[in-house]
Amino acid sequence: QVQLVESGGGWVQPGGSLRLSCAASDDIFRTSTMAWYRQVPLKAREMIARITTGTIRYYVDSVKGRFTISRDAAKNSVDLQMNNLKTEDTGVYFCNTVPAIMIASREYWGSGTQVTVSS
């Protein structure tokens, strides 16, 4: 029973902050590197941050220093604290394993959560 449920998106002005949460199923959370992906118009989903089961973190340059990914074992949650948001951060944010979880040879994705940064 694979589950990936993203929440916490919304509208914020440039320079503001948002905290996204991803509720993952137990099997995924306990054994997999987890990541946040972002999809913007005219582009494919891009991994922007990931965290291993040992809490080793990686960020793409565009978010490094502004975003923080974390894992909460008590809640099977993967969170993304986003600070100093820019208009370029606008997009739909998804969580998933690295690489994306496969079911019947197809990638499984949740619905994502929309983040809109504008003045």
mmCIF file of N, CA and C in Angstrom:
data_model
loop_
_atom_site.group_PDB
_atom_site.id
_atom_site.type_symbol
_atom_site.label_atom_id
_atom_site.label_comp_id
_atom_site.label_asym_id
_atom_site.label_seq_id
_atom_site.Cartn_x
_atom_site.Cartn_y
_atom_site.Cartn_z
ATOM 1 N N GLN A 1 0.832 -1.185 0.000
ATOM 2 C CA GLN A 1 0.000 0.000 0.000
ATOM 3 C C GLN A 1 0.878 1.250 0.000
ATOM 4 N N VAL A 2 1.345 1.594 -1.168
ATOM 5 C CA VAL A 2 2.167 2.787 -1.342
ATOM 6 C C VAL A 2 1.301 4.029 -1.222
ATOM 7 N N GLN A 3 1.743 4.972 -0.404
ATOM 8 C CA GLN A 3 1.044 6.235 -0.253
ATOM 9 C C GLN A 3 2.039 7.384 -0.231
ATOM 10 N N LEU A 4 1.724 8.430 -0.957
ATOM 11 C CA LEU A 4 2.502 9.663 -0.974
ATOM 12 C C LEU A 4 1.502 10.804 -1.030
ATOM 13 N N VAL A 5 1.361 11.521 0.076
ATOM 14 C CA VAL A 5 0.376 12.583 0.172
ATOM 15 C C VAL A 5 1.058 13.874 0.579
ATOM 16 N N GLU A 6 1.104 14.818 -0.348
ATOM 17 C CA GLU A 6 1.759 16.100 -0.109
ATOM 18 C C GLU A 6 0.748 17.132 0.387
ATOM 19 N N SER A 7 1.220 18.042 1.229
ATOM 20 C CA SER A 7 0.370 19.107 1.736
ATOM 21 C C SER A 7 1.224 20.306 2.128
ATOM 22 N N GLY A 8 0.574 21.430 2.398
ATOM 23 C CA GLY A 8 1.264 22.604 2.894
ATOM 24 C C GLY A 8 1.504 23.708 1.886
ATOM 25 N N GLY A 9 1.154 23.482 0.640
ATOM 26 C CA GLY A 9 1.361 24.506 -0.365
ATOM 27 C C GLY A 9 0.399 25.665 -0.200
ATOM 28 N N GLY A 10 0.637 26.698 -0.988
ATOM 29 C CA GLY A 10 -0.203 27.875 -0.925
ATOM 30 C C GLY A 10 0.451 29.038 -1.632
ATOM 31 N N TRP A 11 -0.077 30.218 -1.375
ATOM 32 C CA TRP A 11 0.459 31.445 -1.963
ATOM 33 C C TRP A 11 1.285 32.195 -0.939
ATOM 34 N N VAL A 12 2.406 32.733 -1.377
ATOM 35 C CA VAL A 12 3.268 33.512 -0.497
ATOM 36 C C VAL A 12 3.992 34.564 -1.323
ATOM 37 N N GLN A 13 4.285 35.694 -0.717
ATOM 38 C CA GLN A 13 5.044 36.740 -1.395
ATOM 39 C C GLN A 13 6.527 36.400 -1.426
ATOM 40 N N PRO A 14 7.257 36.947 -2.391
ATOM 41 C CA PRO A 14 8.701 36.722 -2.419
ATOM 42 C C PRO A 14 9.332 37.078 -1.080
ATOM 43 N N GLY A 15 10.240 36.238 -0.632
ATOM 44 C CA GLY A 15 10.870 36.427 0.659
ATOM 45 C C GLY A 15 10.170 35.710 1.788
ATOM 46 N N GLY A 16 8.983 35.209 1.536
ATOM 47 C CA GLY A 16 8.228 34.499 2.547
ATOM 48 C C GLY A 16 8.660 33.060 2.697
ATOM 49 N N SER A 17 7.941 32.338 3.553
ATOM 50 C CA SER A 17 8.283 30.954 3.856
ATOM 51 C C SER A 17 7.057 30.054 3.817
ATOM 52 N N LEU A 18 7.290 28.799 3.504
ATOM 53 C CA LEU A 18 6.274 27.760 3.565
ATOM 54 C C LEU A 18 6.930 26.475 4.045
ATOM 55 N N ARG A 19 6.136 25.617 4.667
ATOM 56 C CA ARG A 19 6.620 24.305 5.074
ATOM 57 C C ARG A 19 5.718 23.250 4.455
ATOM 58 N N LEU A 20 6.300 22.404 3.624
ATOM 59 C CA LEU A 20 5.569 21.334 2.974
ATOM 60 C C LEU A 20 5.766 20.032 3.737
ATOM 61 N N SER A 21 4.738 19.192 3.724
ATOM 62 C CA SER A 21 4.825 17.898 4.372
ATOM 63 C C SER A 21 4.410 16.800 3.410
ATOM 64 N N CYS A 22 5.013 15.642 3.572
ATOM 65 C CA CYS A 22 4.693 14.479 2.758
ATOM 66 C C CYS A 22 4.480 13.293 3.681
ATOM 67 N N ALA A 23 3.280 12.763 3.668
ATOM 68 C CA ALA A 23 2.970 11.564 4.434
ATOM 69 C C ALA A 23 3.225 10.348 3.553
ATOM 70 N N ALA A 24 4.176 9.518 3.946
ATOM 71 C CA ALA A 24 4.560 8.358 3.164
ATOM 72 C C ALA A 24 4.203 7.074 3.894
ATOM 73 N N SER A 25 3.984 6.010 3.148
ATOM 74 C CA SER A 25 3.705 4.723 3.758
ATOM 75 C C SER A 25 4.947 4.200 4.471
ATOM 76 N N ASP A 26 4.741 3.352 5.468
ATOM 77 C CA ASP A 26 5.823 2.877 6.324
ATOM 78 C C ASP A 26 6.965 2.231 5.547
ATOM 79 N N ASP A 27 6.644 1.344 4.613
ATOM 80 C CA ASP A 27 7.681 0.616 3.896
ATOM 81 C C ASP A 27 8.580 1.549 3.093
ATOM 82 N N ILE A 28 7.981 2.547 2.466
ATOM 83 C CA ILE A 28 8.754 3.515 1.700
ATOM 84 C C ILE A 28 9.641 4.345 2.620
ATOM 85 N N PHE A 29 9.045 4.873 3.672
ATOM 86 C CA PHE A 29 9.758 5.789 4.544
ATOM 87 C C PHE A 29 10.953 5.133 5.229
ATOM 88 N N ARG A 30 10.784 3.925 5.711
ATOM 89 C CA ARG A 30 11.819 3.278 6.514
ATOM 90 C C ARG A 30 13.019 2.785 5.713
ATOM 91 N N THR A 31 12.868 2.572 4.424
ATOM 92 C CA THR A 31 13.921 1.932 3.643
ATOM 93 C C THR A 31 14.482 2.761 2.499
ATOM 94 N N SER A 32 13.922 3.912 2.221
ATOM 95 C CA SER A 32 14.278 4.625 1.007
ATOM 96 C C SER A 32 14.785 6.037 1.238
ATOM 97 N N THR A 33 15.688 6.437 0.351
ATOM 98 C CA THR A 33 16.007 7.849 0.237
ATOM 99 C C THR A 33 14.764 8.554 -0.291
ATOM 100 N N MET A 34 14.400 9.666 0.330
ATOM 101 C CA MET A 34 13.221 10.410 -0.072
ATOM 102 C C MET A 34 13.623 11.766 -0.632
ATOM 103 N N ALA A 35 12.808 12.268 -1.535
ATOM 104 C CA ALA A 35 13.124 13.533 -2.179
ATOM 105 C C ALA A 35 11.886 14.358 -2.426
ATOM 106 N N TRP A 36 12.110 15.647 -2.561
ATOM 107 C CA TRP A 36 11.098 16.556 -3.060
ATOM 108 C C TRP A 36 11.440 16.897 -4.499
ATOM 109 N N TYR A 37 10.422 16.862 -5.349
ATOM 110 C CA TYR A 37 10.547 17.191 -6.753
ATOM 111 C C TYR A 37 9.662 18.387 -7.055
ATOM 112 N N ARG A 38 10.049 19.156 -8.050
ATOM 113 C CA ARG A 38 9.262 20.319 -8.441
ATOM 114 C C ARG A 38 9.004 20.272 -9.941
ATOM 115 N N GLN A 39 7.781 20.575 -10.325
ATOM 116 C CA GLN A 39 7.417 20.630 -11.727
ATOM 117 C C GLN A 39 6.890 22.026 -12.046
ATOM 118 N N VAL A 40 7.470 22.652 -13.057
ATOM 119 C CA VAL A 40 7.049 23.980 -13.495
ATOM 120 C C VAL A 40 6.632 23.888 -14.953
ATOM 121 N N PRO A 41 5.887 24.894 -15.448
ATOM 122 C CA PRO A 41 5.444 24.854 -16.842
ATOM 123 C C PRO A 41 6.600 24.665 -17.814
ATOM 124 N N LEU A 42 6.381 23.816 -18.797
ATOM 125 C CA LEU A 42 7.322 23.539 -19.877
ATOM 126 C C LEU A 42 8.555 22.757 -19.437
ATOM 127 N N LYS A 43 8.549 22.259 -18.215
ATOM 128 C CA LYS A 43 9.681 21.484 -17.735
ATOM 129 C C LYS A 43 9.213 20.193 -17.072
ATOM 130 N N ALA A 44 10.084 19.206 -17.106
ATOM 131 C CA ALA A 44 9.805 17.945 -16.432
ATOM 132 C C ALA A 44 10.037 18.099 -14.936
ATOM 133 N N ARG A 45 9.546 17.150 -14.185
ATOM 134 C CA ARG A 45 9.801 17.153 -12.756
ATOM 135 C C ARG A 45 11.297 17.118 -12.479
ATOM 136 N N GLU A 46 11.732 17.946 -11.552
ATOM 137 C CA GLU A 46 13.135 18.032 -11.182
ATOM 138 C C GLU A 46 13.291 17.758 -9.694
ATOM 139 N N MET A 47 14.224 16.893 -9.338
ATOM 140 C CA MET A 47 14.516 16.669 -7.934
ATOM 141 C C MET A 47 15.264 17.870 -7.395
ATOM 142 N N ILE A 48 14.767 18.461 -6.332
ATOM 143 C CA ILE A 48 15.402 19.652 -5.787
ATOM 144 C C ILE A 48 16.053 19.401 -4.435
ATOM 145 N N ALA A 49 15.639 18.358 -3.738
ATOM 146 C CA ALA A 49 16.227 18.036 -2.442
ATOM 147 C C ALA A 49 15.979 16.573 -2.127
ATOM 148 N N ARG A 50 16.934 15.913 -1.483
ATOM 149 C CA ARG A 50 16.740 14.536 -1.081
ATOM 150 C C ARG A 50 17.399 14.300 0.265
ATOM 151 N N ILE A 51 16.959 13.240 0.941
ATOM 152 C CA ILE A 51 17.506 12.885 2.241
ATOM 153 C C ILE A 51 17.523 11.368 2.364
ATOM 154 N N THR A 52 18.653 10.810 2.760
ATOM 155 C CA THR A 52 18.780 9.370 2.918
ATOM 156 C C THR A 52 18.194 8.936 4.246
ATOM 157 N N THR A 53 18.119 7.623 4.455
ATOM 158 C CA THR A 53 17.643 7.111 5.732
ATOM 159 C C THR A 53 18.588 7.501 6.859
ATOM 160 N N GLY A 54 19.842 7.781 6.520
ATOM 161 C CA GLY A 54 20.812 8.242 7.494
ATOM 162 C C GLY A 54 20.888 9.751 7.581
ATOM 163 N N THR A 55 19.941 10.427 6.997
ATOM 164 C CA THR A 55 19.778 11.890 7.011
ATOM 165 C C THR A 55 20.920 12.639 6.321
ATOM 166 N N ILE A 56 21.532 12.030 5.311
ATOM 167 C CA ILE A 56 22.451 12.758 4.453
ATOM 168 C C ILE A 56 21.608 13.530 3.448
ATOM 169 N N ARG A 57 21.872 14.809 3.322
ATOM 170 C CA ARG A 57 21.044 15.680 2.505
ATOM 171 C C ARG A 57 21.759 16.170 1.253
ATOM 172 N N TYR A 58 20.961 16.442 0.229
ATOM 173 C CA TYR A 58 21.455 17.006 -1.014
ATOM 174 C C TYR A 58 20.435 18.017 -1.518
ATOM 175 N N TYR A 59 20.931 19.131 -2.063
ATOM 176 C CA TYR A 59 20.075 20.155 -2.632
ATOM 177 C C TYR A 59 20.645 20.612 -3.967
ATOM 178 N N VAL A 60 19.759 20.924 -4.900
ATOM 179 C CA VAL A 60 20.225 21.551 -6.127
ATOM 180 C C VAL A 60 20.645 22.978 -5.799
ATOM 181 N N ASP A 61 21.509 23.535 -6.633
ATOM 182 C CA ASP A 61 22.070 24.848 -6.346
ATOM 183 C C ASP A 61 21.009 25.934 -6.186
ATOM 184 N N SER A 62 19.927 25.837 -6.922
ATOM 185 C CA SER A 62 18.918 26.886 -6.907
ATOM 186 C C SER A 62 18.189 27.017 -5.574
ATOM 187 N N VAL A 63 18.209 25.974 -4.754
ATOM 188 C CA VAL A 63 17.515 26.027 -3.467
ATOM 189 C C VAL A 63 18.461 25.910 -2.281
ATOM 190 N N LYS A 64 19.704 25.602 -2.532
ATOM 191 C CA LYS A 64 20.679 25.420 -1.465
ATOM 192 C C LYS A 64 20.788 26.684 -0.612
ATOM 193 N N GLY A 65 20.733 26.502 0.692
ATOM 194 C CA GLY A 65 20.803 27.626 1.606
ATOM 195 C C GLY A 65 19.458 28.226 1.945
ATOM 196 N N ARG A 66 18.426 27.869 1.188
ATOM 197 C CA ARG A 66 17.087 28.401 1.425
ATOM 198 C C ARG A 66 16.101 27.320 1.871
ATOM 199 N N PHE A 67 16.269 26.098 1.371
ATOM 200 C CA PHE A 67 15.361 24.999 1.687
ATOM 201 C C PHE A 67 16.051 23.999 2.601
ATOM 202 N N THR A 68 15.263 23.360 3.457
ATOM 203 C CA THR A 68 15.773 22.317 4.333
ATOM 204 C C THR A 68 14.832 21.122 4.298
ATOM 205 N N ILE A 69 15.361 19.953 3.947
ATOM 206 C CA ILE A 69 14.569 18.736 3.922
ATOM 207 C C ILE A 69 14.829 17.966 5.212
ATOM 208 N N SER A 70 13.798 17.313 5.729
ATOM 209 C CA SER A 70 13.936 16.560 6.965
ATOM 210 C C SER A 70 13.002 15.357 6.977
ATOM 211 N N ARG A 71 13.303 14.403 7.860
ATOM 212 C CA ARG A 71 12.478 13.212 8.020
ATOM 213 C C ARG A 71 11.981 13.164 9.455
ATOM 214 N N ASP A 72 10.732 12.758 9.639
ATOM 215 C CA ASP A 72 10.141 12.607 10.957
ATOM 216 C C ASP A 72 9.661 11.172 11.076
ATOM 217 N N ALA A 73 10.437 10.337 11.756
ATOM 218 C CA ALA A 73 10.122 8.913 11.853
ATOM 219 C C ALA A 73 8.812 8.654 12.591
ATOM 220 N N ALA A 74 8.479 9.510 13.547
ATOM 221 C CA ALA A 74 7.262 9.322 14.322
ATOM 222 C C ALA A 74 6.009 9.499 13.472
ATOM 223 N N LYS A 75 6.122 10.268 12.410
ATOM 224 C CA LYS A 75 4.975 10.565 11.566
ATOM 225 C C LYS A 75 5.091 10.001 10.154
ATOM 226 N N ASN A 76 6.180 9.297 9.864
ATOM 227 C CA ASN A 76 6.449 8.837 8.492
ATOM 228 C C ASN A 76 6.323 10.005 7.518
ATOM 229 N N SER A 77 6.924 11.101 7.888
ATOM 230 C CA SER A 77 6.782 12.337 7.129
ATOM 231 C C SER A 77 8.123 12.832 6.612
ATOM 232 N N VAL A 78 8.105 13.373 5.408
ATOM 233 C CA VAL A 78 9.258 14.045 4.820
ATOM 234 C C VAL A 78 8.852 15.487 4.581
ATOM 235 N N ASP A 79 9.518 16.404 5.253
ATOM 236 C CA ASP A 79 9.128 17.800 5.203
ATOM 237 C C ASP A 79 10.130 18.635 4.423
ATOM 238 N N LEU A 80 9.660 19.767 3.936
ATOM 239 C CA LEU A 80 10.517 20.707 3.224
ATOM 240 C C LEU A 80 10.220 22.103 3.732
ATOM 241 N N GLN A 81 11.152 22.648 4.498
ATOM 242 C CA GLN A 81 11.041 24.025 4.959
ATOM 243 C C GLN A 81 11.630 24.922 3.888
ATOM 244 N N MET A 82 10.835 25.848 3.382
ATOM 245 C CA MET A 82 11.253 26.726 2.305
ATOM 246 C C MET A 82 11.261 28.160 2.810
ATOM 247 N N ASN A 83 12.438 28.765 2.816
ATOM 248 C CA ASN A 83 12.603 30.138 3.261
ATOM 249 C C ASN A 83 13.086 31.011 2.109
ATOM 250 N N ASN A 84 12.899 32.309 2.262
ATOM 251 C CA ASN A 84 13.333 33.264 1.239
ATOM 252 C C ASN A 84 12.862 32.859 -0.147
ATOM 253 N N LEU A 85 11.593 32.559 -0.240
ATOM 254 C CA LEU A 85 11.032 32.069 -1.492
ATOM 255 C C LEU A 85 11.121 33.103 -2.602
ATOM 256 N N LYS A 86 11.356 32.612 -3.814
ATOM 257 C CA LYS A 86 11.461 33.434 -5.000
ATOM 258 C C LYS A 86 10.354 33.063 -5.976
ATOM 259 N N THR A 87 10.063 33.957 -6.906
ATOM 260 C CA THR A 87 9.033 33.670 -7.893
ATOM 261 C C THR A 87 9.378 32.412 -8.690
ATOM 262 N N GLU A 88 10.654 32.161 -8.889
ATOM 263 C CA GLU A 88 11.096 30.982 -9.628
ATOM 264 C C GLU A 88 10.799 29.675 -8.895
ATOM 265 N N ASP A 89 10.437 29.755 -7.624
ATOM 266 C CA ASP A 89 10.099 28.565 -6.852
ATOM 267 C C ASP A 89 8.670 28.102 -7.092
ATOM 268 N N THR A 90 7.902 28.898 -7.816
ATOM 269 C CA THR A 90 6.523 28.539 -8.120
ATOM 270 C C THR A 90 6.473 27.217 -8.880
ATOM 271 N N GLY A 91 5.561 26.350 -8.490
ATOM 272 C CA GLY A 91 5.409 25.080 -9.163
ATOM 273 C C GLY A 91 4.627 24.101 -8.312
ATOM 274 N N VAL A 92 4.473 22.908 -8.831
ATOM 275 C CA VAL A 92 3.824 21.838 -8.086
ATOM 276 C C VAL A 92 4.911 20.973 -7.464
ATOM 277 N N TYR A 93 4.826 20.767 -6.173
ATOM 278 C CA TYR A 93 5.838 20.024 -5.437
ATOM 279 C C TYR A 93 5.342 18.622 -5.106
ATOM 280 N N PHE A 94 6.176 17.636 -5.394
ATOM 281 C CA PHE A 94 5.868 16.236 -5.156
ATOM 282 C C PHE A 94 6.947 15.614 -4.281
ATOM 283 N N CYS A 95 6.584 14.620 -3.495
ATOM 284 C CA CYS A 95 7.578 13.822 -2.810
ATOM 285 C C CYS A 95 7.582 12.422 -3.395
ATOM 286 N N ASN A 96 8.728 11.755 -3.305
ATOM 287 C CA ASN A 96 8.849 10.406 -3.818
ATOM 288 C C ASN A 96 10.195 9.836 -3.401
ATOM 289 N N THR A 97 10.409 8.569 -3.701
ATOM 290 C CA THR A 97 11.696 7.944 -3.477
ATOM 291 C C THR A 97 12.675 8.381 -4.558
ATOM 292 N N VAL A 98 13.934 7.979 -4.409
ATOM 293 C CA VAL A 98 14.958 8.245 -5.406
ATOM 294 C C VAL A 98 15.576 6.920 -5.832
ATOM 295 N N PRO A 99 15.324 6.470 -7.057
ATOM 296 C CA PRO A 99 14.403 7.044 -8.041
ATOM 297 C C PRO A 99 12.945 6.875 -7.625
ATOM 298 N N ALA A 100 12.037 7.412 -8.423
ATOM 299 C CA ALA A 100 10.623 7.342 -8.099
ATOM 300 C C ALA A 100 10.163 5.902 -7.944
ATOM 301 N N ILE A 101 9.246 5.685 -7.023
ATOM 302 C CA ILE A 101 8.741 4.344 -6.759
ATOM 303 C C ILE A 101 8.031 3.808 -7.990
ATOM 304 N N MET A 102 8.264 2.537 -8.269
ATOM 305 C CA MET A 102 7.688 1.896 -9.446
ATOM 306 C C MET A 102 6.624 0.891 -9.034
ATOM 307 N N ILE A 103 5.480 0.952 -9.682
ATOM 308 C CA ILE A 103 4.416 -0.019 -9.494
ATOM 309 C C ILE A 103 4.009 -0.521 -10.865
ATOM 310 N N ALA A 104 4.160 -1.821 -11.077
ATOM 311 C CA ALA A 104 3.835 -2.430 -12.372
ATOM 312 C C ALA A 104 4.565 -1.729 -13.511
ATOM 313 N N SER A 105 5.844 -1.460 -13.298
ATOM 314 C CA SER A 105 6.730 -0.827 -14.274
ATOM 315 C C SER A 105 6.371 0.611 -14.620
ATOM 316 N N ARG A 106 5.522 1.246 -13.816
ATOM 317 C CA ARG A 106 5.166 2.645 -14.011
ATOM 318 C C ARG A 106 5.496 3.428 -12.752
ATOM 319 N N GLU A 107 5.958 4.664 -12.930
ATOM 320 C CA GLU A 107 6.227 5.515 -11.786
ATOM 321 C C GLU A 107 4.929 5.894 -11.088
ATOM 322 N N TYR A 108 4.948 5.836 -9.760
ATOM 323 C CA TYR A 108 3.798 6.246 -8.969
ATOM 324 C C TYR A 108 4.070 7.619 -8.372
ATOM 325 N N TRP A 109 3.119 8.529 -8.540
ATOM 326 C CA TRP A 109 3.225 9.881 -7.983
ATOM 327 C C TRP A 109 1.939 10.261 -7.283
ATOM 328 N N GLY A 110 2.073 11.056 -6.226
ATOM 329 C CA GLY A 110 0.905 11.608 -5.577
ATOM 330 C C GLY A 110 0.375 12.784 -6.366
ATOM 331 N N SER A 111 -0.530 13.529 -5.764
ATOM 332 C CA SER A 111 -1.147 14.662 -6.451
ATOM 333 C C SER A 111 -0.300 15.931 -6.411
ATOM 334 N N GLY A 112 0.647 15.978 -5.498
ATOM 335 C CA GLY A 112 1.482 17.156 -5.355
ATOM 336 C C GLY A 112 0.757 18.274 -4.623
ATOM 337 N N THR A 113 1.489 19.333 -4.323
ATOM 338 C CA THR A 113 0.901 20.502 -3.683
ATOM 339 C C THR A 113 1.432 21.752 -4.377
ATOM 340 N N GLN A 114 0.535 22.664 -4.698
ATOM 341 C CA GLN A 114 0.883 23.855 -5.465
ATOM 342 C C GLN A 114 1.505 24.920 -4.576
ATOM 343 N N VAL A 115 2.624 25.454 -5.035
ATOM 344 C CA VAL A 115 3.273 26.587 -4.381
ATOM 345 C C VAL A 115 3.318 27.737 -5.373
ATOM 346 N N THR A 116 2.773 28.872 -4.969
ATOM 347 C CA THR A 116 2.769 30.052 -5.820
ATOM 348 C C THR A 116 3.447 31.196 -5.086
ATOM 349 N N VAL A 117 4.506 31.716 -5.682
ATOM 350 C CA VAL A 117 5.254 32.826 -5.098
ATOM 351 C C VAL A 117 5.099 34.028 -6.019
ATOM 352 N N SER A 118 4.416 35.043 -5.550
ATOM 353 C CA SER A 118 4.199 36.244 -6.344
ATOM 354 C C SER A 118 3.884 37.418 -5.434
ATOM 355 N N SER A 119 4.097 38.615 -5.959
ATOM 356 C CA SER A 119 3.818 39.823 -5.201
ATOM 357 C C SER A 119 2.480 40.429 -5.583
#
